[in-house]
Coordinates of C-alpha atoms in Angstrom, one line a residue:
M1 CA -62.8 79.6 152.2
N2 CA -60.9 79.5 148.8
E3 CA -60.7 76.1 147.4
T4 CA -57.8 74.5 145.5
A5 CA -57.5 74.7 141.8
R6 CA -56.4 71.3 140.4
I7 CA -54.5 71.1 137.2
L8 CA -54.9 67.5 135.9
V9 CA -52.1 66.4 133.5
I10 CA -53.0 63.1 131.6
G11 CA -49.8 61.6 130.5
G12 CA -46.2 61.6 131.8
G13 CA -44.3 61.6 128.6
Y14 CA -42.4 64.5 127.2
V15 CA -45.3 67.0 127.3
G16 CA -46.8 65.7 130.5
M17 CA -43.5 65.6 132.5
Y18 CA -42.0 69.0 131.2
T19 CA -45.4 70.7 131.6
A20 CA -45.8 69.5 135.3
L21 CA -42.0 70.4 135.9
R22 CA -42.5 73.9 134.5
L23 CA -45.7 74.3 136.5
Q24 CA -43.8 73.4 139.6
Q25 CA -41.5 76.2 139.0
K26 CA -44.1 78.9 137.9
L27 CA -46.5 78.2 140.8
K28 CA -44.3 77.1 143.5
H29 CA -45.8 79.5 146.0
Q30 CA -49.1 78.2 145.4
L31 CA -48.0 74.6 145.5
R32 CA -46.4 75.1 148.9
R33 CA -49.6 76.5 150.3
T34 CA -51.3 73.3 149.0
A35 CA -48.8 71.1 150.4
D36 CA -49.1 72.9 153.9
A37 CA -52.9 72.5 153.8
S38 CA -52.7 68.7 153.1
G39 CA -49.7 68.1 155.6
R40 CA -47.4 66.8 152.8
S41 CA -47.7 66.9 149.1
G42 CA -49.0 63.7 147.6
S43 CA -49.7 62.2 150.9
R44 CA -53.4 61.6 150.5
G45 CA -55.2 58.6 149.2
S46 CA -56.8 58.0 145.8
D47 CA -60.2 58.6 147.3
A48 CA -59.4 62.1 148.6
F49 CA -59.8 64.0 145.4
S50 CA -61.8 66.9 146.6
G51 CA -61.6 70.6 147.4
V52 CA -61.4 71.7 143.7
S53 CA -62.7 75.1 142.7
A54 CA -65.6 75.4 140.4
A55 CA -64.6 75.6 136.8
T56 CA -66.5 78.8 136.2
G57 CA -64.2 80.1 133.3
D58 CA -63.0 82.7 135.9
P59 CA -59.1 82.7 135.3
Q60 CA -58.7 83.8 139.0
S61 CA -60.8 80.8 140.2
G62 CA -59.0 78.9 143.0
S63 CA -55.8 80.6 142.5
S64 CA -55.8 82.4 146.0
G65 CA -56.5 79.2 147.7
G66 CA -53.4 77.3 146.2
V67 CA -52.8 74.9 143.3
E68 CA -52.6 71.2 142.9
I69 CA -50.9 69.5 140.0
V70 CA -52.0 65.9 139.5
V71 CA -50.2 63.8 136.8
V72 CA -51.8 60.4 135.6
D73 CA -49.7 57.9 133.7
P74 CA -49.6 54.1 133.5
E75 CA -45.9 54.1 134.4
P76 CA -44.1 55.8 137.2
Y77 CA -41.3 57.0 134.6
M78 CA -40.8 59.0 131.5
T79 CA -39.0 57.2 128.7
Y80 CA -36.5 59.2 126.6
Q81 CA -37.3 57.4 123.5
P82 CA -34.2 58.7 121.4
F83 CA -32.0 56.6 123.5
L84 CA -34.1 53.4 122.9
P85 CA -31.8 52.1 120.0
E86 CA -28.7 52.7 122.1
A87 CA -30.4 50.9 125.0
S88 CA -31.1 48.0 122.8
A89 CA -27.7 47.8 121.4
G90 CA -26.3 47.8 125.1
S91 CA -24.6 51.2 124.8
I92 CA -26.9 52.7 127.7
S93 CA -28.2 50.9 130.7
P94 CA -32.0 50.7 130.5
R95 CA -32.5 52.3 133.8
H96 CA -30.8 55.4 132.5
V97 CA -33.1 55.8 129.5
V98 CA -36.0 56.4 131.9
V99 CA -36.6 59.4 134.3
P100 CA -38.6 58.6 137.6
L101 CA -41.5 60.8 137.8
R102 CA -41.7 60.9 141.6
R103 CA -38.2 62.0 141.8
V104 CA -38.6 64.8 139.4
L105 CA -42.1 66.0 140.3
Q106 CA -41.9 66.1 143.9
D107 CA -44.4 68.9 144.3
C108 CA -46.9 67.1 142.0
R109 CA -49.2 64.3 143.0
L110 CA -48.6 61.2 140.8
V111 CA -51.4 58.7 140.1
I112 CA -50.1 55.5 138.4
G113 CA -53.0 54.6 136.3
E114 CA -54.7 55.2 132.9
A115 CA -57.6 57.5 132.1
V116 CA -60.4 55.7 130.4
S117 CA -62.9 58.6 129.9
I118 CA -63.2 62.3 130.5
D119 CA -66.2 64.4 131.1
H120 CA -64.9 67.8 130.3
P121 CA -68.4 69.7 130.7
Q122 CA -68.4 68.2 134.4
R123 CA -64.5 68.6 134.6
V124 CA -64.2 65.0 135.8
A125 CA -61.7 62.1 134.5
Q126 CA -62.2 58.4 135.2
V127 CA -58.9 56.9 136.0
K128 CA -58.3 53.1 136.2
T129 CA -55.4 52.2 138.7
L130 CA -53.7 49.0 139.7
A131 CA -55.5 49.3 143.1
T132 CA -59.0 49.6 141.3
D133 CA -58.2 46.5 139.2
E134 CA -57.4 44.6 142.5
E135 CA -60.4 45.8 144.3
G136 CA -62.7 45.5 141.5
T137 CA -64.4 48.9 142.3
G138 CA -64.1 50.5 138.9
P139 CA -62.4 53.7 137.8
I140 CA -61.9 56.5 140.4
E141 CA -63.1 60.0 139.5
I142 CA -60.6 62.9 139.6
P143 CA -62.3 66.3 139.3
Y144 CA -60.1 69.1 138.0
T145 CA -60.1 72.8 137.0
E146 CA -57.7 72.8 134.1
L147 CA -57.1 69.8 131.9
V148 CA -53.8 69.1 130.1
L149 CA -54.2 66.1 127.5
A150 CA -50.9 64.6 126.7
P151 CA -51.2 60.9 126.6
G152 CA -48.8 60.6 123.7
S153 CA -49.3 57.9 121.0
V154 CA -49.5 54.2 120.6
S155 CA -48.0 51.9 117.7
R156 CA -49.9 52.0 114.5
T157 CA -50.5 48.6 113.4
L158 CA -52.1 47.3 110.3
P159 CA -54.4 44.2 109.7
V160 CA -51.3 42.2 108.5
P161 CA -52.0 38.3 109.0
G162 CA -49.6 37.1 111.7
L163 CA -48.4 40.5 112.9
A164 CA -50.2 40.4 116.3
E165 CA -48.7 36.9 116.8
H166 CA -45.1 37.5 115.7
G167 CA -44.4 41.2 115.5
I168 CA -42.2 43.0 118.0
G169 CA -42.7 46.7 118.8
F170 CA -40.1 49.3 119.6
K171 CA -41.7 52.1 121.4
T172 CA -41.1 51.3 125.2
V173 CA -37.9 50.5 127.1
E174 CA -39.3 47.1 127.8
E175 CA -39.6 46.4 124.1
A176 CA -36.1 47.7 123.4
I177 CA -34.5 45.4 125.9
G178 CA -36.7 42.6 125.0
L179 CA -35.5 43.0 121.4
R180 CA -31.9 43.0 122.4
N181 CA -32.2 39.7 124.3
H182 CA -34.2 38.2 121.4
V183 CA -31.6 39.0 118.9
L184 CA -28.9 37.5 120.9
E185 CA -30.8 34.6 121.7
Q186 CA -31.3 34.0 117.8
L187 CA -27.5 34.0 117.5
D188 CA -27.5 31.2 120.2
I189 CA -30.0 29.3 118.3
A190 CA -28.2 29.6 115.0
S191 CA -25.0 28.6 116.6
S192 CA -26.5 25.4 118.2
T193 CA -28.9 24.1 115.6
R194 CA -28.1 21.5 112.8
D195 CA -31.2 22.5 110.8
P196 CA -30.4 24.8 108.0
E197 CA -33.9 26.2 107.9
V198 CA -34.0 27.0 111.6
R199 CA -30.5 28.5 111.3
D200 CA -31.5 30.8 108.4
A201 CA -34.6 31.9 110.0
A202 CA -32.8 32.8 113.2
L203 CA -30.2 34.8 111.2
T204 CA -32.8 36.8 109.4
F205 CA -34.1 40.0 110.8
V206 CA -36.9 42.0 109.3
F207 CA -37.6 45.7 110.3
V208 CA -40.8 47.4 108.8
G209 CA -40.7 51.2 108.7
G210 CA -38.0 53.5 107.5
G211 CA -38.4 56.3 109.9
Y212 CA -36.4 57.4 112.9
A213 CA -37.3 54.4 114.9
G214 CA -36.8 51.6 112.2
V215 CA -33.6 52.9 110.9
E216 CA -32.0 53.7 114.2
A217 CA -33.0 50.5 115.7
L218 CA -31.9 48.3 112.8
A219 CA -28.5 50.0 112.5
E220 CA -27.7 49.8 116.2
L221 CA -28.7 46.3 116.5
E222 CA -26.9 45.2 113.3
D223 CA -23.8 46.9 114.7
M224 CA -24.3 44.8 118.0
A225 CA -25.0 41.5 116.2
R226 CA -22.1 41.9 113.9
Y227 CA -19.8 42.5 117.0
A228 CA -21.2 39.5 118.8
C229 CA -20.6 37.3 115.9
R230 CA -16.9 37.2 116.7
Y231 CA -17.6 35.3 119.9
Y232 CA -19.4 32.5 118.0
H233 CA -17.0 29.9 116.6
N234 CA -19.3 28.8 113.9
L235 CA -21.0 32.1 113.0
R236 CA -19.9 34.7 110.4
A237 CA -21.4 38.2 110.3
E238 CA -22.0 37.8 106.5
E239 CA -24.6 34.9 107.2
M240 CA -26.9 37.4 108.9
K241 CA -29.5 39.0 106.7
F242 CA -31.0 42.3 107.8
L243 CA -33.9 43.5 105.8
L244 CA -35.6 47.2 106.1
V245 CA -39.1 47.4 104.5
E246 CA -40.5 50.8 103.7
A247 CA -43.7 51.6 101.9
S248 CA -42.5 55.0 100.5
G249 CA -39.9 55.7 98.3
R250 CA -37.3 57.0 100.8
I251 CA -36.0 56.6 104.3
L252 CA -35.6 59.2 107.0
P253 CA -37.6 61.9 105.4
E254 CA -36.9 64.1 108.4
V255 CA -33.3 64.8 107.5
G256 CA -33.9 65.7 103.9
E257 CA -33.5 64.0 100.6
E258 CA -29.7 64.2 100.3
M259 CA -29.0 62.9 103.7
G260 CA -31.7 60.3 103.3
T261 CA -30.1 59.1 100.2
Y262 CA -26.7 59.0 102.1
A263 CA -28.2 57.0 104.9
L264 CA -29.7 54.4 102.3
R265 CA -26.4 54.1 100.6
E266 CA -24.7 53.7 103.9
L267 CA -27.0 51.1 105.0
R268 CA -26.8 49.1 101.7
A269 CA -23.1 49.2 101.9
R270 CA -23.3 47.3 105.2
N271 CA -25.2 44.5 103.2
I272 CA -28.5 45.5 104.7
D273 CA -31.3 44.9 102.1
V274 CA -33.5 48.1 102.0
R275 CA -36.8 47.5 100.1
L276 CA -38.4 50.9 99.1
D277 CA -42.1 51.1 97.8
T278 CA -42.6 47.7 99.4
R279 CA -45.2 46.6 102.1
L280 CA -45.4 43.6 104.4
D281 CA -48.5 41.6 103.3
S282 CA -48.2 38.8 105.8
C283 CA -46.0 37.2 108.5
E284 CA -48.0 34.1 109.3
N285 CA -45.9 31.0 110.3
R286 CA -42.9 33.2 110.8
V287 CA -42.5 33.9 107.0
A288 CA -42.4 37.5 106.0
V289 CA -44.2 37.9 102.6
L290 CA -43.6 41.2 100.9
S291 CA -45.6 43.1 98.2
D292 CA -42.8 42.5 95.7
G293 CA -43.5 38.7 96.0
S294 CA -40.5 37.7 98.0
R295 CA -40.8 35.3 101.0
H296 CA -38.3 35.7 104.0
P297 CA -38.5 32.9 106.8
T298 CA -37.7 34.9 109.9
R299 CA -37.9 34.6 113.6
T300 CA -37.5 38.2 114.1
L301 CA -40.0 40.9 112.7
V302 CA -39.8 44.4 114.2
W303 CA -42.7 46.7 113.5
T304 CA -41.9 50.4 113.5
A305 CA -44.3 51.5 110.9
G306 CA -45.5 54.6 112.6
V307 CA -47.8 55.7 115.6
K308 CA -51.3 56.9 116.2
P309 CA -53.0 59.0 118.8
H310 CA -53.9 57.5 122.1
P311 CA -57.4 56.1 122.2
V312 CA -58.4 58.3 125.3
L313 CA -58.6 61.3 122.8
A314 CA -61.7 59.8 121.2
A315 CA -63.2 59.2 124.6
A316 CA -62.8 62.8 125.7
G317 CA -65.4 64.3 123.5
L318 CA -63.2 67.0 122.3
P319 CA -62.7 68.4 118.7
L320 CA -60.5 66.0 116.7
N321 CA -58.9 66.6 113.2
G322 CA -58.9 64.1 110.4
R323 CA -56.0 62.3 112.0
A324 CA -57.6 61.9 115.4
R325 CA -55.5 64.5 117.0
L326 CA -56.9 67.4 119.0
K327 CA -57.7 70.7 117.2
C328 CA -55.5 73.2 119.2
T329 CA -54.8 76.9 118.8
A330 CA -51.5 78.5 118.7
Q331 CA -51.9 79.2 122.4
L332 CA -52.1 75.4 122.8
R333 CA -55.8 75.4 123.9
V334 CA -58.2 72.8 122.7
D335 CA -60.0 74.9 120.0
G336 CA -63.1 76.3 121.2
V337 CA -63.0 74.6 124.6
E338 CA -62.4 76.4 127.9
N339 CA -59.9 74.9 130.4
A340 CA -58.5 72.3 128.1
W341 CA -55.0 72.3 126.7
S342 CA -52.8 70.0 124.8
A343 CA -49.4 69.6 123.1
G344 CA -47.2 67.1 121.5
D345 CA -48.2 64.0 119.5
A346 CA -51.9 64.4 120.8
A347 CA -52.4 67.8 119.4
S348 CA -52.6 69.5 116.0
V349 CA -50.8 72.8 116.6
P350 CA -50.5 75.5 114.0
D351 CA -47.0 76.1 112.8
L352 CA -46.9 79.8 112.8
I353 CA -43.4 80.1 111.3
A354 CA -44.4 78.0 108.3
R355 CA -47.6 79.9 107.8
D356 CA -45.7 83.1 107.9
K357 CA -43.7 81.8 104.9
G358 CA -47.0 81.2 103.0
E359 CA -47.6 77.5 104.0
E360 CA -51.3 77.5 104.8
D361 CA -52.7 75.1 107.2
A362 CA -49.1 74.0 108.3
T363 CA -49.1 72.3 111.6
C364 CA -46.2 71.5 113.9
A365 CA -44.6 68.0 113.4
P366 CA -45.3 65.6 116.2
N367 CA -41.7 65.1 117.3
A368 CA -39.7 65.6 120.5
Q369 CA -38.3 68.9 119.4
H370 CA -41.7 70.6 119.3
A371 CA -43.1 68.7 122.3
V372 CA -40.5 69.8 124.7
R373 CA -40.9 73.5 123.8
Q374 CA -44.6 73.3 123.4
A375 CA -44.7 71.9 127.1
R376 CA -42.9 74.9 128.4
R377 CA -45.3 77.4 126.5
L378 CA -48.3 75.4 127.6
A379 CA -47.2 75.7 131.4
D380 CA -46.6 79.3 131.0
N381 CA -49.9 79.9 129.5
I382 CA -51.6 77.9 132.3
A383 CA -49.8 80.0 134.9
A384 CA -50.6 83.0 133.2
T385 CA -54.3 82.3 132.9
L386 CA -54.5 81.3 136.6
R387 CA -53.1 84.8 137.3
G388 CA -55.7 86.5 135.1
E389 CA -53.0 87.4 132.4
A390 CA -53.0 86.8 128.6
A391 CA -51.7 83.6 127.1
S392 CA -49.1 83.7 124.2
D393 CA -48.7 81.9 121.1
Y394 CA -46.2 79.0 120.4
R395 CA -43.7 79.8 117.8
H396 CA -40.5 77.8 117.0
A397 CA -38.5 77.6 113.8
Y398 CA -37.7 73.9 113.2
A399 CA -33.9 73.5 113.8
G400 CA -33.5 70.3 111.8
S401 CA -32.8 66.6 112.6
V402 CA -30.2 64.1 113.7
A403 CA -30.2 60.3 113.3
S404 CA -27.8 57.6 114.4
L405 CA -26.7 54.9 112.0
G406 CA -24.9 52.8 114.5
L407 CA -21.7 53.4 116.4
H408 CA -19.7 56.4 114.9
K409 CA -22.0 56.7 112.1
G410 CA -24.9 59.2 111.5
V411 CA -26.6 61.8 109.4
A412 CA -27.7 65.3 110.4
H413 CA -29.4 68.4 108.7
V414 CA -29.3 71.1 111.4
Y415 CA -29.9 74.9 110.6
G416 CA -29.3 74.3 107.0
R417 CA -26.0 72.5 107.6
K418 CA -25.6 68.9 106.3
L419 CA -23.3 66.4 108.3
K420 CA -22.6 62.8 108.0
G421 CA -20.5 60.0 109.5
Y422 CA -18.6 60.6 112.8
P423 CA -19.5 64.5 113.0
A424 CA -23.4 63.7 112.7
W425 CA -23.0 60.8 115.2
F426 CA -21.2 63.0 117.8
M427 CA -23.9 65.7 117.2
H428 CA -26.5 63.2 117.7
R429 CA -25.2 62.2 121.0
A430 CA -24.4 65.6 122.1
Y431 CA -27.8 66.9 121.3
H432 CA -29.8 64.2 123.1
L433 CA -27.5 64.4 126.1
S434 CA -28.4 68.0 126.4
R435 CA -32.0 67.2 126.3
I436 CA -32.5 64.3 128.6
P437 CA -34.0 65.6 131.8
T438 CA -32.1 66.1 135.0
F439 CA -28.3 66.4 135.7
N440 CA -28.3 63.0 137.4
R441 CA -29.4 61.2 134.0
K442 CA -26.9 63.3 132.0
A443 CA -23.9 62.4 134.2
R444 CA -25.0 58.6 134.2
V445 CA -25.4 58.4 130.4
L446 CA -22.1 60.2 129.9
A447 CA -20.3 57.9 132.3
E448 CA -21.6 54.9 130.4
W449 CA -20.4 56.3 127.0
T450 CA -17.0 56.9 128.4
L451 CA -16.6 53.5 129.9
A452 CA -18.0 52.0 126.7
G453 CA -15.1 53.7 124.9
L454 CA -12.6 52.1 127.0
F455 CA -14.0 48.5 127.3
K456 CA -15.5 46.0 125.0
R457 CA -19.2 45.9 124.3
E458 CA -21.4 43.8 126.5
I459 CA -23.2 40.9 124.5
V460 CA -25.0 39.1 127.3
S461 CA -28.5 38.0 126.8
L462 CA -30.6 38.3 129.8
G463 CA -33.8 36.8 128.4
S464 CA -34.7 35.1 131.5
L465 CA -35.6 38.5 133.1
E466 CA -38.8 38.3 131.0
H467 CA -39.9 35.2 132.9
P468 CA -38.4 35.7 136.3
R469 CA -40.4 33.0 138.1
A470 CA -39.6 30.3 135.5
E471 CA -37.0 28.6 137.6
F472 CA -38.9 28.6 140.7
E473 CA -42.0 27.2 138.9
L474 CA -39.9 24.4 137.5
A475 CA -38.4 23.5 140.9
A476 CA -42.0 23.5 142.3
G477 CA -43.1 21.0 139.8
G478 CA -44.1 23.1 136.9
S479 CA -43.2 23.2 133.3
R480 CA -40.6 25.3 131.5
R481 CA -41.0 28.9 130.8
P482 CA -43.7 29.6 128.3
E483 CA -42.5 29.6 124.7
K484 CA -42.4 33.1 123.2
D485 CA -44.6 33.7 120.0
Y486 CA -41.8 35.6 118.3

């Protein structure tokens, strides 16, 4: 009897979700056969991972017996990260920034858990789930035929004193909404205190990192906070201090030097203090100490100074480059390894377009533009391999970049054309609206933008959501909600 070939996708982000979605379409007949054999796709328990064909290197192995796609991710949703700044500013509801994987990947089997190690010679992954934590049984083993490593990246931190205690990240929807609540909470503190030092620290907001995440998050939150000040009788927008710290000599390098200079000028025109060639040396005791010697008491320090590959890559025993990313070929295979594939943040993929122009050793930038397109090519190549056909190279000419600088403000460098102000902001919204998955999400986001143009901005802080049991614990004789470290 022919056994099932299992494609294991580690990660449910851009690459993971789009790869699984594309594989659903390309292998729908084999997936239906698998679903029929199991009674219902995804209905088996976590201990029923069996029936996988041997990974012999034969591209036809298991294809006639059906195909199963298993997606492993710690969260049951994919976060569309370009919309995090707008979610933090209240322009988009947080539930519309995420895409539910179970709804989109209905023909795949979703395992909510985290891969802790991979034994590729044996074609087995060790996965820790919520159930294994509760049972204390240790990780489950998931055998596979083809492996897609797309765990994404994690925040890259530095050994800065006080950063772990007081820093706030900006990579997940929970962090974005938590930061919004925190900023509005600081306005409440500043409005109600009589201590000038507490007031000044509450109204000082420090952002570290001048890339996309840092600039867009700062610009959107500054817009929101400035608007919110009109509803506080004793606060003026001019009293707030926003500080952007960047270790290099420019911000937004992705949009080019000219547009980056415009963005810098635009931010400084809004009284945002941008410090270039400057590093954060310490943030102990809620005081940001910079490399230029200045000290800034602050209750808000947002860390957006880059990302690094997910730790599971180091535990996979596969070839890595100097930046701890998987070495991949233009076909998105892990270099020199059979039945292993990768793309996106986790992979170092040759940029064939740039190399054709004479840029030796050029690799694709780890951004969403490449990730989405690589995912489609990766899925097509896996499907072709299972059918015994040849895989194709990934080629994509970089289209350009767009960045928001707050409501009705932005910069763009697309197909050689440079835009700024309202046209760039409109292009930013139009581009990302076209890229967010599913028609459902597109319609919801568009409806929210339309309503936001008709009504005033919401400035309600729902910080209590971070401690939902606080009131019940107090009523039951406990203490008040735990104090936040930031």
